[in-house]
Amino acid sequence: MTNEELENKLAELLVSNGRISEPVALRAREFQKTRPITFGRALVEMKLLTADVLKPLLEEITGTTCVDPSLMTVYPDYVEMVSQLLPPDVVTRLLVFPIQSELNVIHVCMLNPTDTATIQWLEGLSGCLIKPLVSHEMGIVAALEQNYKKYLTGPPTYLNNPEQAKATAQAAFDRDFQSPFEKFLEPAIAYANRNRDKMRKDPSGLQAAIRDPSIIKLVNQILNRLVLANASDLHFEPTEDKFRIRTRIDGVIKTKWVMPENMKLPIVARLKAMAGIPIEAASVPLDARIGYDMIWGKQVDFRFSDLPSLLGEKIVLRVLDRSKERKQLTDLGFDPATLSVVTRVSEMPNGLMLVTGPTGSGKSSTLYALLDKLNDDSECILTAEDPVESRVPGVVQVQCEEEKGLTFAASLRSFLRQDPDIIMVGEIRDAETADIAMKAALTGHLVLSTLHTNDAPSTVLRLLNMGLEPFLIASSLRLVLAQRLLRRLCSKCKKAADPKGVKLKEIAAQYPDVMDGANVFDPVGCAECDQTGYRGRIGIFEALEIIEPIEELIIAQKPAHEIRATARKFGMKTLRENGLQKVASGVTSLEEVLQNTIADFQR
């Protein structure tokens, strides 16, 4: 709720409880307009009630414990430490008071603990999870005057202006974000070198490292700088004598920083604390989630994976951006013919649609785009996912957990008793899940799922190898959509390719229908694209619609190359052909297509 809504509810409660009358509330409102104070402080200054009266009412309104920080002992060394994470100018300007810290939590007294924007700013600045407490203005102001004297240039003043509040927090973030990375790396290395033996031998030494501002700030800067550079995955890897941090951007992984080996323990332990798992060395792989808003201006979760290795623990964080608007089908890169097939099949009342491709090929984005298109009050949609990467309003989404017995197959069996119209299964991993999905498709449900195969025709072979009956596959399967993600050429620096290039001439001879009159460009590299020549990605697709001639081939268990040849006769474009269409229109490079697709004559 906004500050104004909170104050309105406070006035209503005071009047309904008989503490003040309606005219007195109006008089307090008028008094409040003459100076920058809260409604509660106006009542206290007018001597209409005491601060103690406000405490239970603020708790009732916000559902949060009310604390008066001015009555609590706060040591100077704590203020010094927490000021490195929450800048004093932000604390005093926003009228918040950090009262206590735990392993990865800062408890903060706020005038409005339901103000999610302020909580996100504090998490983005500190890198820690913020647990809000409610307090009245008198308590916070007195605590700031007692404990932040050396930082104050005047009395702390209530700022009921969201834009000014945001500007204050933004300026503090920009100061750090625009500083050289070495400003954060060097103090952290110095700390790790000083405490190397203690961190290795004493559990309390590792806990102290996690709490140290230099380690917290370094990890927060690493995460913010990489995610705001559009990284999809962050790799924290031990090597023989170094600690390497790599990032994947637009599908390409590269080393960002190489640090001394001593940085391994504090950084890994800090990430584990953020994920809420034990900081001790793991002996088995661990999966977890970091789910608070430490990335500035974004609502990002991280899927956390910890893999013990001979050289130490390797951590990989997959970036799940909740603030990023999901793409629609028309934004994914479909050519008109393929989009028409996908749209037509998705509007069928039953059948199985499979999206295939390797990890990182955009399958989830396609499934969510299909769900958004199909999502309607007239449809009952259920999904089984591992993990749930994006929330879809109006859709019942189930988080599968194999260790608890909630597998895709178990979820599917339960779904069939829930009267669904549309079912989405995150992935078909085994014959049992595939069998249930296909039988569901035969009994009047539209089923969407994914499978790991290299192209659309080989999907049929994979299903047959799972032991599924050919007639079941032929009668339930409606569409197989294979896909890849290719990097888009940077529009600022791309240059026209040499039309006499050997490879270009060879491809043009093999695919004259696609490449005739093509405008082919090569990557160059500039500041806009971080010298890569590419910026962003786009999908290429191969849509195998299961029409009658294809059904006959499936039932006869014909090989994939015969299915492919027949499908191409009926208009299917292969992944390479679809990629070359994008080369011809100047969207991507020939090199990118050749690296990510197999030549059709080699299949």
Coordinates of C-alpha atoms in Angstrom, one line a residue:
M1 CA 0.0 0.0 0.0
T2 CA 1.1 3.6 -0.5
N3 CA 2.0 6.0 2.3
E4 CA -1.3 7.8 1.7
E5 CA -3.3 4.6 1.9
L6 CA -1.5 3.7 5.1
E7 CA -2.3 7.0 6.7
N8 CA -5.9 6.9 5.5
K9 CA -6.3 3.5 7.2
L10 CA -4.7 4.8 10.4
A11 CA -7.1 7.7 10.5
E12 CA -10.1 5.4 9.9
L13 CA -8.9 3.1 12.8
L14 CA -8.4 6.0 15.2
V15 CA -11.9 7.4 14.5
S16 CA -13.6 4.0 14.6
N17 CA -11.8 3.2 17.9
G18 CA -12.9 6.5 19.4
R19 CA -9.4 7.8 19.9
I20 CA -10.1 10.9 17.9
S21 CA -13.2 12.4 16.1
E22 CA -13.6 13.0 12.4
P23 CA -13.1 16.8 12.9
V24 CA -9.9 16.2 14.9
A25 CA -8.6 14.0 12.1
L26 CA -9.3 16.7 9.5
R27 CA -7.5 19.3 11.8
A28 CA -4.5 17.0 12.0
R29 CA -4.5 16.6 8.2
E30 CA -4.4 20.4 7.9
F31 CA -1.6 20.7 10.4
Q32 CA 0.3 18.0 8.5
K33 CA 0.2 20.1 5.3
T34 CA 2.2 22.8 7.0
R35 CA 5.3 20.7 7.4
P36 CA 6.8 17.4 6.0
I37 CA 5.7 15.0 8.7
T38 CA 3.5 11.9 8.9
F39 CA -0.1 11.9 10.0
G40 CA 0.9 10.0 13.2
R41 CA 3.5 12.6 14.1
A42 CA 1.1 15.4 13.4
L43 CA -1.3 13.9 16.0
V44 CA 1.5 13.5 18.6
E45 CA 2.8 17.0 18.0
M46 CA -0.7 18.4 18.5
K47 CA -0.8 16.4 21.7
L48 CA -3.9 14.5 20.6
L49 CA -2.4 11.1 21.5
T50 CA 0.9 9.5 22.4
A51 CA 3.3 7.4 20.3
D52 CA 2.3 4.3 22.3
V53 CA -1.2 4.5 20.9
L54 CA 0.1 4.2 17.3
K55 CA 2.1 1.0 17.8
P56 CA -0.7 -1.6 17.9
L57 CA -2.6 0.3 15.1
L58 CA 0.4 0.2 12.8
E59 CA 0.9 -3.5 13.5
E60 CA -2.8 -4.1 12.7
I61 CA -2.6 -2.2 9.4
T62 CA 0.7 -3.6 8.1
G63 CA 0.7 -7.1 9.7
T64 CA 4.3 -6.3 10.8
T65 CA 5.9 -6.0 14.3
C66 CA 6.2 -2.4 15.4
V67 CA 9.5 -1.4 16.9
D68 CA 10.8 1.9 18.3
P69 CA 14.5 1.9 17.3
S70 CA 15.3 4.9 19.5
L71 CA 14.7 2.6 22.6
M72 CA 17.2 0.0 21.4
T73 CA 21.0 -0.1 21.9
V74 CA 22.8 0.1 18.6
Y75 CA 26.6 -0.1 18.7
P76 CA 28.8 2.3 16.6
D77 CA 30.6 -0.6 14.9
Y78 CA 27.3 -2.0 13.7
V79 CA 26.3 1.4 12.2
E80 CA 29.8 1.6 10.6
M81 CA 29.4 -1.9 9.1
V82 CA 25.8 -1.5 7.8
S83 CA 26.6 1.9 6.4
Q84 CA 28.9 0.2 3.9
L85 CA 25.8 -1.7 2.6
L86 CA 23.1 0.8 3.0
P87 CA 24.5 4.3 2.4
P88 CA 23.8 6.8 5.2
D89 CA 22.4 9.4 2.7
V90 CA 19.8 6.8 1.6
V91 CA 19.0 5.7 5.2
T92 CA 18.5 9.3 6.4
R93 CA 16.7 10.5 3.3
L94 CA 14.2 7.6 3.2
L95 CA 13.7 7.5 7.0
V96 CA 14.6 3.9 7.4
F97 CA 16.7 2.4 10.2
P98 CA 18.7 -0.8 9.9
I99 CA 18.4 -2.3 13.4
Q100 CA 19.9 -5.8 13.2
S101 CA 21.7 -8.1 10.8
E102 CA 21.8 -11.9 10.4
L103 CA 23.7 -14.1 8.0
N104 CA 22.0 -12.7 4.9
V105 CA 19.2 -10.6 6.4
I106 CA 19.0 -7.0 7.5
H107 CA 16.0 -6.0 9.7
V108 CA 15.0 -2.5 8.8
C109 CA 12.5 -0.2 10.6
M110 CA 10.3 1.6 8.1
L111 CA 7.4 4.0 8.2
N112 CA 5.6 1.8 5.6
P113 CA 6.9 -1.9 5.6
T114 CA 4.5 -2.7 2.7
D115 CA 6.4 -0.3 0.4
T116 CA 7.8 -2.9 -2.0
A117 CA 9.7 -0.3 -4.1
T118 CA 11.7 0.9 -1.1
I119 CA 12.4 -2.7 0.0
Q120 CA 13.7 -3.5 -3.6
W121 CA 15.9 -0.4 -3.5
L122 CA 17.4 -1.5 -0.2
E123 CA 18.0 -5.1 -1.4
G124 CA 19.6 -3.8 -4.6
L125 CA 21.9 -1.5 -2.7
S126 CA 22.8 -4.0 0.1
G127 CA 22.7 -7.3 -1.7
C128 CA 20.9 -8.7 1.3
L129 CA 17.4 -9.8 2.0
I130 CA 15.5 -7.0 3.7
K131 CA 13.0 -7.9 6.5
P132 CA 10.9 -4.8 7.2
L133 CA 9.6 -3.8 10.6
V134 CA 7.1 -0.9 11.1
S135 CA 7.9 2.1 13.3
H136 CA 6.5 5.6 13.8
E137 CA 8.3 8.6 12.6
M138 CA 9.3 9.8 16.0
G139 CA 11.2 6.6 16.7
I140 CA 13.1 6.5 13.4
V141 CA 14.0 10.2 13.6
A142 CA 15.3 9.9 17.1
A143 CA 17.3 6.7 16.3
L144 CA 18.9 8.4 13.3
E145 CA 19.8 11.5 15.4
Q146 CA 21.3 9.3 18.0
N147 CA 23.3 6.9 15.7
Y148 CA 23.9 8.8 12.5
K149 CA 25.1 12.1 13.9
K150 CA 28.3 12.3 11.8
Y151 CA 26.3 11.7 8.6
L152 CA 23.5 14.2 9.1
T153 CA 23.7 17.7 7.6
G154 CA 20.3 18.6 9.1
P155 CA 17.4 17.0 10.9
P156 CA 16.0 13.8 9.2
T157 CA 12.9 14.8 7.4
Y158 CA 9.9 12.8 6.1
L159 CA 10.0 12.6 2.3
N160 CA 6.6 11.7 0.9
N161 CA 7.6 11.9 -2.7
P162 CA 8.3 8.6 -4.5
E163 CA 10.2 10.2 -7.3
Q164 CA 12.6 12.0 -5.0
A165 CA 13.0 8.8 -2.9
K166 CA 13.8 6.8 -6.1
A167 CA 16.3 9.4 -7.3
T168 CA 18.1 9.2 -3.9
A169 CA 18.4 5.4 -4.1
Q170 CA 19.3 5.5 -7.8
A171 CA 22.1 8.0 -7.2
A172 CA 23.6 5.7 -4.5
F173 CA 23.4 2.7 -6.8
D174 CA 25.0 4.6 -9.7
R175 CA 27.9 5.7 -7.5
D176 CA 28.9 2.1 -7.0
F177 CA 27.9 0.7 -10.4
Q178 CA 29.8 3.3 -12.3
S179 CA 32.9 2.8 -10.2
P180 CA 35.8 0.6 -11.4
F181 CA 35.3 -3.1 -10.5
E182 CA 38.7 -3.0 -8.7
K183 CA 37.2 -0.8 -6.0
F184 CA 35.2 -3.8 -4.8
L185 CA 37.6 -6.6 -5.8
E186 CA 40.7 -5.3 -4.0
P187 CA 39.2 -4.9 -0.4
A188 CA 37.6 -8.4 -0.8
I189 CA 41.0 -10.0 -1.9
A190 CA 42.7 -8.3 1.0
Y191 CA 40.1 -9.7 3.4
A192 CA 40.4 -13.2 2.0
N193 CA 44.2 -13.1 2.2
R194 CA 44.1 -12.0 5.8
N195 CA 41.6 -14.6 6.8
R196 CA 42.6 -17.5 4.5
D197 CA 43.5 -20.0 7.2
K198 CA 40.6 -19.1 9.5
M199 CA 38.1 -19.5 6.7
R200 CA 39.5 -23.0 5.8
K201 CA 39.7 -24.4 9.4
D202 CA 37.1 -22.6 11.4
P203 CA 33.4 -22.5 10.5
S204 CA 33.0 -19.2 12.3
G205 CA 35.7 -17.8 10.0
L206 CA 33.5 -18.6 7.0
Q207 CA 30.5 -17.1 8.6
A208 CA 32.4 -13.9 9.4
A209 CA 33.4 -13.7 5.7
I210 CA 29.8 -14.0 4.6
R211 CA 28.9 -11.0 6.9
D212 CA 31.9 -8.9 5.9
P213 CA 30.8 -5.8 3.8
S214 CA 33.7 -6.2 1.3
I215 CA 32.6 -9.8 0.4
I216 CA 28.9 -8.8 0.3
K217 CA 29.5 -5.8 -1.9
L218 CA 31.8 -7.7 -4.3
V219 CA 29.2 -10.5 -4.9
N220 CA 26.4 -7.9 -5.2
Q221 CA 28.4 -6.0 -7.9
I222 CA 29.2 -9.2 -9.7
L223 CA 25.6 -10.2 -9.9
N224 CA 24.3 -6.8 -10.9
R225 CA 27.0 -6.1 -13.5
L226 CA 26.5 -9.4 -15.2
V227 CA 22.7 -9.5 -15.1
L228 CA 22.4 -5.9 -16.3
A229 CA 24.6 -6.9 -19.2
N230 CA 21.9 -9.4 -20.2
A231 CA 23.7 -12.6 -19.0
S232 CA 21.5 -15.7 -18.9
D233 CA 23.9 -17.8 -16.8
L234 CA 26.7 -17.1 -14.4
H235 CA 29.4 -19.6 -13.8
F236 CA 31.6 -19.5 -10.6
E237 CA 34.4 -22.1 -11.3
P238 CA 37.4 -23.2 -9.3
T239 CA 40.5 -24.0 -11.3
E240 CA 43.9 -25.3 -10.2
D241 CA 45.2 -22.0 -8.7
K242 CA 42.5 -19.4 -9.6
F243 CA 38.8 -18.7 -9.2
R244 CA 37.1 -18.0 -12.6
I245 CA 33.8 -16.2 -13.2
R246 CA 32.3 -16.7 -16.6
T247 CA 29.1 -15.5 -18.1
R248 CA 26.8 -16.6 -21.0
I249 CA 25.4 -13.8 -23.1
D250 CA 23.4 -14.4 -26.2
G251 CA 24.2 -18.1 -25.9
V252 CA 28.0 -17.6 -25.9
I253 CA 30.1 -18.2 -22.7
K254 CA 33.2 -16.2 -22.0
T255 CA 35.4 -15.5 -19.0
K256 CA 34.7 -12.2 -17.3
W257 CA 37.0 -12.2 -14.3
V258 CA 39.8 -14.4 -13.0
M259 CA 40.5 -14.0 -9.2
P260 CA 43.0 -15.4 -6.8
E261 CA 42.2 -18.9 -5.4
N262 CA 41.6 -17.5 -2.0
M263 CA 38.4 -15.9 -3.3
K264 CA 36.8 -19.3 -3.9
L265 CA 35.6 -20.0 -0.3
P266 CA 34.1 -16.6 0.6
I267 CA 32.3 -16.1 -2.8
V268 CA 30.9 -19.7 -2.9
A269 CA 29.8 -19.4 0.8
R270 CA 28.2 -16.0 0.2
L271 CA 26.2 -17.4 -2.8
K272 CA 25.1 -20.4 -0.7
A273 CA 23.9 -18.1 2.1
M274 CA 21.9 -16.1 -0.4
A275 CA 20.3 -19.3 -1.6
G276 CA 19.5 -20.3 2.0
I277 CA 21.5 -23.6 2.0
P278 CA 24.3 -24.7 4.4
I279 CA 27.6 -22.9 3.8
E280 CA 29.7 -25.9 4.6
A281 CA 31.4 -27.7 1.6
A282 CA 28.8 -29.8 -0.2
S283 CA 29.4 -33.5 -0.9
V284 CA 26.5 -34.0 -3.3
P285 CA 25.0 -31.7 -6.0
L286 CA 22.6 -29.2 -4.6
D287 CA 19.8 -27.2 -6.2
A288 CA 18.2 -24.1 -4.7
R289 CA 16.8 -20.7 -5.6
I290 CA 17.7 -17.1 -4.7
G291 CA 14.4 -15.3 -4.7
Y292 CA 14.8 -11.7 -3.6
D293 CA 15.4 -8.5 -5.5
M294 CA 19.1 -7.7 -5.3
I295 CA 19.3 -6.8 -9.0
W296 CA 18.7 -3.1 -9.5
G297 CA 15.5 -2.2 -11.3
K298 CA 14.6 -5.9 -12.1
Q299 CA 12.7 -8.6 -10.4
V300 CA 15.1 -11.5 -10.9
D301 CA 15.3 -14.9 -9.3
F302 CA 18.3 -17.2 -9.7
R303 CA 18.1 -20.9 -10.2
F304 CA 21.1 -22.1 -8.1
S305 CA 23.1 -25.2 -8.9
D306 CA 26.0 -26.4 -6.8
L307 CA 28.3 -29.2 -8.2
P308 CA 31.1 -30.5 -6.0
S309 CA 34.3 -31.2 -8.1
L310 CA 37.9 -32.2 -7.5
L311 CA 38.9 -28.6 -7.3
G312 CA 36.0 -27.3 -5.2
E313 CA 32.4 -26.4 -5.7
K314 CA 31.2 -25.0 -9.0
I315 CA 28.1 -22.7 -8.8
V316 CA 25.9 -21.9 -11.8
L317 CA 23.2 -19.3 -11.5
R318 CA 20.4 -19.3 -14.2
V319 CA 18.8 -15.9 -14.4
L320 CA 15.0 -15.9 -14.3
D321 CA 13.8 -12.4 -14.9
R322 CA 10.3 -11.9 -13.5
S323 CA 10.2 -8.3 -14.6
K324 CA 10.8 -9.2 -18.2
E325 CA 7.7 -9.2 -20.3
R326 CA 7.1 -12.6 -21.9
K327 CA 7.4 -12.7 -25.7
Q328 CA 4.4 -13.3 -27.8
L329 CA 4.5 -15.8 -30.7
T330 CA 4.9 -13.0 -33.2
D331 CA 8.1 -11.8 -31.4
L332 CA 10.0 -15.1 -31.5
G333 CA 11.1 -15.0 -35.1
F334 CA 8.6 -17.2 -36.9
D335 CA 8.3 -16.8 -40.6
P336 CA 4.6 -16.4 -41.7
A337 CA 4.2 -20.0 -43.0
T338 CA 5.5 -21.6 -39.8
L339 CA 3.5 -19.2 -37.6
S340 CA 0.4 -20.2 -39.5
V341 CA 1.0 -23.9 -38.8
V342 CA 1.8 -23.3 -35.1
T343 CA -1.3 -21.1 -34.7
R344 CA -3.6 -23.6 -36.5
V345 CA -2.4 -26.6 -34.5
S346 CA -2.6 -24.8 -31.2
E347 CA -6.3 -24.0 -31.8
M348 CA -7.1 -27.7 -32.2
P349 CA -9.2 -29.2 -29.3
N350 CA -6.8 -32.1 -28.7
G351 CA -3.5 -33.5 -29.6
L352 CA 0.2 -33.3 -28.6
M353 CA 2.5 -30.4 -29.6
L354 CA 6.2 -31.0 -28.9
V355 CA 8.8 -28.3 -28.9
T356 CA 12.3 -29.8 -29.3
G357 CA 15.9 -28.6 -29.2
P358 CA 18.9 -28.6 -27.0
T359 CA 19.2 -26.8 -23.6
G360 CA 19.1 -23.0 -24.2
S361 CA 17.3 -23.1 -27.5
G362 CA 14.3 -21.1 -26.3
K363 CA 11.8 -24.0 -25.8
S364 CA 10.4 -22.5 -22.6
S365 CA 9.8 -19.1 -24.2
T366 CA 7.9 -20.8 -27.0
L367 CA 5.7 -22.8 -24.5
Y368 CA 5.0 -19.7 -22.5
A369 CA 4.1 -17.8 -25.6
L370 CA 1.7 -20.6 -26.5
L371 CA 0.2 -20.5 -23.0
D372 CA -0.3 -16.8 -23.2
K373 CA -2.1 -17.2 -26.5
L374 CA -4.4 -20.0 -25.3
N375 CA -5.0 -18.5 -21.8
D376 CA -8.7 -17.6 -21.5
D377 CA -11.4 -17.8 -18.9
S378 CA -13.1 -20.4 -21.0
E379 CA -10.1 -22.8 -20.7
C380 CA -8.9 -24.8 -17.8
I381 CA -5.1 -24.9 -18.1
L382 CA -2.7 -26.9 -15.8
T383 CA 1.1 -27.0 -16.0
A384 CA 3.7 -29.3 -14.5
E385 CA 7.1 -27.6 -14.5
D386 CA 10.6 -28.1 -13.0
P387 CA 11.1 -25.3 -12.2
V388 CA 8.3 -22.8 -12.7
E389 CA 10.2 -20.1 -14.6
S390 CA 7.4 -17.6 -15.1
R391 CA 4.1 -17.0 -13.5
V392 CA 1.1 -17.0 -15.8
P393 CA -2.1 -15.4 -14.3
G394 CA -5.1 -17.6 -14.5
V395 CA -3.1 -20.8 -15.0
V396 CA -2.6 -23.4 -12.3
Q397 CA 1.1 -24.2 -12.2
V398 CA 2.6 -27.1 -10.3
Q399 CA 6.3 -27.2 -9.2
C400 CA 7.5 -30.8 -9.7
E401 CA 9.9 -32.2 -7.1
E402 CA 11.1 -35.6 -7.9
E403 CA 12.7 -36.2 -4.4
K404 CA 9.1 -35.8 -3.0
G405 CA 7.6 -38.1 -5.6
L406 CA 5.9 -35.3 -7.5
T407 CA 7.2 -36.2 -11.0
F408 CA 5.9 -35.1 -14.4
A409 CA 4.2 -38.5 -14.7
A410 CA 2.6 -38.3 -11.3
S411 CA 1.4 -34.7 -12.0
L412 CA 0.0 -35.7 -15.3
R413 CA -2.1 -38.6 -13.8
S414 CA -3.5 -36.1 -11.2
F415 CA -4.2 -33.5 -13.9
L416 CA -6.5 -36.0 -15.8
R417 CA -8.8 -36.0 -12.7
Q418 CA -8.9 -32.2 -12.6
D419 CA -11.0 -31.7 -15.8
P420 CA -8.4 -29.7 -17.8
D421 CA -8.7 -28.5 -21.4
I422 CA -5.0 -27.7 -21.9
I423 CA -2.1 -29.4 -20.2
M424 CA 1.6 -28.3 -20.3
V425 CA 4.3 -30.6 -19.2
G426 CA 7.7 -29.0 -18.9
E427 CA 9.6 -31.9 -20.4
I428 CA 9.1 -35.5 -21.5
R429 CA 11.9 -37.3 -19.8
D430 CA 10.8 -41.0 -19.9
A431 CA 8.4 -43.4 -21.5
E432 CA 5.9 -43.2 -18.7
T433 CA 5.4 -39.5 -19.1
A434 CA 5.3 -39.8 -22.9
D435 CA 2.7 -42.5 -22.7
I436 CA 0.4 -40.6 -20.3
A437 CA 0.8 -37.4 -22.4
M438 CA -0.2 -39.1 -25.6
K439 CA -3.1 -40.9 -24.0
A440 CA -4.3 -37.5 -22.6
A441 CA -4.0 -36.0 -26.1
L442 CA -6.2 -38.9 -27.4
T443 CA -8.9 -38.3 -24.8
G444 CA -9.7 -34.8 -25.6
H445 CA -6.9 -32.6 -24.2
L446 CA -4.4 -30.3 -25.9
V447 CA -1.0 -31.2 -24.5
L448 CA 2.1 -29.1 -24.8
S449 CA 5.6 -30.3 -23.9
T450 CA 9.3 -30.4 -24.8
L451 CA 11.8 -33.1 -25.8
H452 CA 15.5 -33.0 -26.4
T453 CA 16.1 -33.9 -30.0
N454 CA 18.2 -32.4 -32.8
D455 CA 15.5 -31.8 -35.3
A456 CA 11.7 -32.4 -35.9
P457 CA 11.8 -35.7 -37.8
S458 CA 14.2 -37.4 -35.4
T459 CA 11.6 -36.8 -32.6
V460 CA 9.5 -39.6 -34.0
L461 CA 12.5 -42.0 -33.8
R462 CA 13.1 -40.9 -30.2
L463 CA 9.5 -41.7 -29.3
L464 CA 9.7 -45.0 -31.0
N465 CA 12.9 -45.8 -29.1
M466 CA 11.1 -45.1 -25.8
G467 CA 8.9 -48.1 -26.6
L468 CA 5.8 -46.3 -27.6
E469 CA 3.4 -47.9 -30.1
P470 CA 3.7 -46.4 -33.6
F471 CA -0.1 -46.1 -33.9
L472 CA -0.2 -44.1 -30.6
I473 CA 2.4 -41.7 -31.8
A474 CA 0.7 -41.2 -35.2
S475 CA -2.8 -40.7 -33.8
S476 CA -1.9 -38.3 -30.9
L477 CA 1.0 -36.2 -32.3
R478 CA -0.1 -33.0 -34.1
L479 CA 3.1 -31.0 -34.4
V480 CA 6.8 -31.2 -33.7
L481 CA 8.5 -27.8 -33.6
A482 CA 12.3 -27.9 -33.6
Q483 CA 14.1 -24.7 -32.8
R484 CA 17.4 -22.9 -32.2
L485 CA 18.4 -19.5 -31.1
L486 CA 20.8 -17.5 -33.3
R487 CA 22.5 -14.3 -32.4
R488 CA 21.2 -11.1 -34.1
L489 CA 23.8 -9.0 -35.9
C490 CA 24.4 -5.6 -34.2
S491 CA 22.6 -3.0 -36.2
K492 CA 25.2 -0.4 -35.4
C493 CA 28.3 -2.1 -36.8
K494 CA 27.3 -4.9 -39.2
K495 CA 28.9 -4.7 -42.6
A496 CA 28.0 -6.1 -46.0
A497 CA 29.6 -9.5 -46.7
D498 CA 31.9 -10.1 -49.6
P499 CA 29.6 -11.6 -52.3
K500 CA 32.7 -13.4 -53.7
G501 CA 33.4 -15.3 -50.5
V502 CA 33.9 -19.0 -51.0
K503 CA 31.5 -20.2 -48.4
L504 CA 28.8 -17.7 -49.4
K505 CA 29.0 -18.8 -53.0
E506 CA 28.8 -22.4 -52.0
I507 CA 25.7 -21.9 -49.8
A508 CA 24.1 -19.7 -52.5
A509 CA 24.5 -22.6 -55.0
Q510 CA 23.0 -25.1 -52.6
Y511 CA 20.0 -23.0 -51.6
P512 CA 19.3 -20.7 -54.7
D513 CA 15.6 -20.3 -53.7
V514 CA 16.5 -18.8 -50.4
M515 CA 19.8 -16.9 -51.2
D516 CA 18.9 -15.4 -54.5
G517 CA 19.1 -11.6 -54.1
A518 CA 20.1 -12.0 -50.4
N519 CA 21.5 -9.0 -48.4
V520 CA 24.2 -10.8 -46.4
F521 CA 26.1 -9.1 -43.6
D522 CA 29.1 -10.0 -41.4
P523 CA 29.7 -9.1 -37.7
V524 CA 32.2 -6.4 -36.9
G525 CA 32.1 -5.4 -33.2
C526 CA 31.6 -2.0 -31.5
A527 CA 30.9 -0.5 -28.0
E528 CA 27.2 -1.1 -28.4
C529 CA 27.7 -4.9 -28.7
D530 CA 30.7 -5.3 -26.4
Q531 CA 32.9 -5.9 -29.5
T532 CA 31.0 -9.2 -30.4
G533 CA 29.2 -8.0 -33.5
Y534 CA 26.0 -9.4 -32.1
R535 CA 23.2 -8.1 -29.9
G536 CA 20.2 -10.2 -28.9
R537 CA 18.9 -13.4 -30.3
I538 CA 16.2 -14.7 -32.6
G539 CA 14.7 -18.1 -33.2
I540 CA 14.8 -20.4 -36.2
F541 CA 12.2 -23.1 -36.5
E542 CA 11.4 -26.4 -38.3
A543 CA 7.7 -27.3 -38.0
L544 CA 6.8 -30.9 -38.8
E545 CA 3.0 -31.1 -39.0
I546 CA 1.7 -34.7 -38.7
I547 CA -0.5 -34.9 -41.8
E548 CA -1.7 -38.1 -43.3
P549 CA 1.4 -39.0 -45.4
I550 CA 3.6 -38.5 -42.3
E551 CA 1.2 -40.6 -40.1
E552 CA 1.6 -43.5 -42.6
L553 CA 5.4 -43.3 -42.4
I554 CA 5.3 -43.3 -38.6
I555 CA 3.0 -46.4 -38.5
A556 CA 5.4 -48.1 -40.9
Q557 CA 8.3 -47.0 -38.7
K558 CA 10.2 -45.4 -41.6
P559 CA 13.6 -43.7 -40.8
A560 CA 13.8 -40.0 -40.0
H561 CA 15.3 -39.1 -43.4
E562 CA 12.2 -40.4 -45.2
I563 CA 9.9 -38.4 -42.9
R564 CA 12.0 -35.3 -43.5
A565 CA 11.9 -35.8 -47.3
T566 CA 8.1 -36.2 -47.3
A567 CA 7.6 -33.2 -45.0
R568 CA 9.7 -31.0 -47.2
K569 CA 7.6 -32.0 -50.2
F570 CA 4.6 -30.7 -48.3
G571 CA 6.3 -27.3 -47.5
M572 CA 8.3 -27.9 -44.3
K573 CA 11.4 -25.6 -44.1
T574 CA 14.4 -27.1 -42.3
L575 CA 16.3 -25.4 -39.5
R576 CA 19.1 -24.5 -42.0
E577 CA 16.7 -23.1 -44.6
N578 CA 14.9 -21.0 -42.0
G579 CA 18.2 -19.8 -40.7
L580 CA 19.3 -18.8 -44.2
Q581 CA 16.1 -16.9 -44.7
K582 CA 17.2 -14.7 -41.8
V583 CA 20.7 -14.4 -43.3
A584 CA 19.1 -13.3 -46.6
S585 CA 17.2 -10.6 -44.7
G586 CA 20.2 -9.3 -42.8
V587 CA 19.1 -10.4 -39.4
T588 CA 22.0 -12.8 -38.6
S589 CA 25.3 -13.9 -40.2
L590 CA 26.0 -16.9 -42.4
E591 CA 28.6 -18.1 -39.9
E592 CA 26.0 -18.1 -37.1
V593 CA 23.7 -20.3 -39.1
L594 CA 26.4 -22.8 -40.2
Q595 CA 27.6 -23.2 -36.6
N596 CA 24.1 -24.0 -35.3
T597 CA 22.5 -26.1 -38.0
I598 CA 23.4 -29.3 -39.9
A599 CA 23.5 -29.2 -43.7
D600 CA 20.4 -30.8 -45.2
F601 CA 22.4 -33.0 -47.6
Q602 CA 24.4 -34.5 -44.7
R603 CA 21.3 -35.8 -42.8

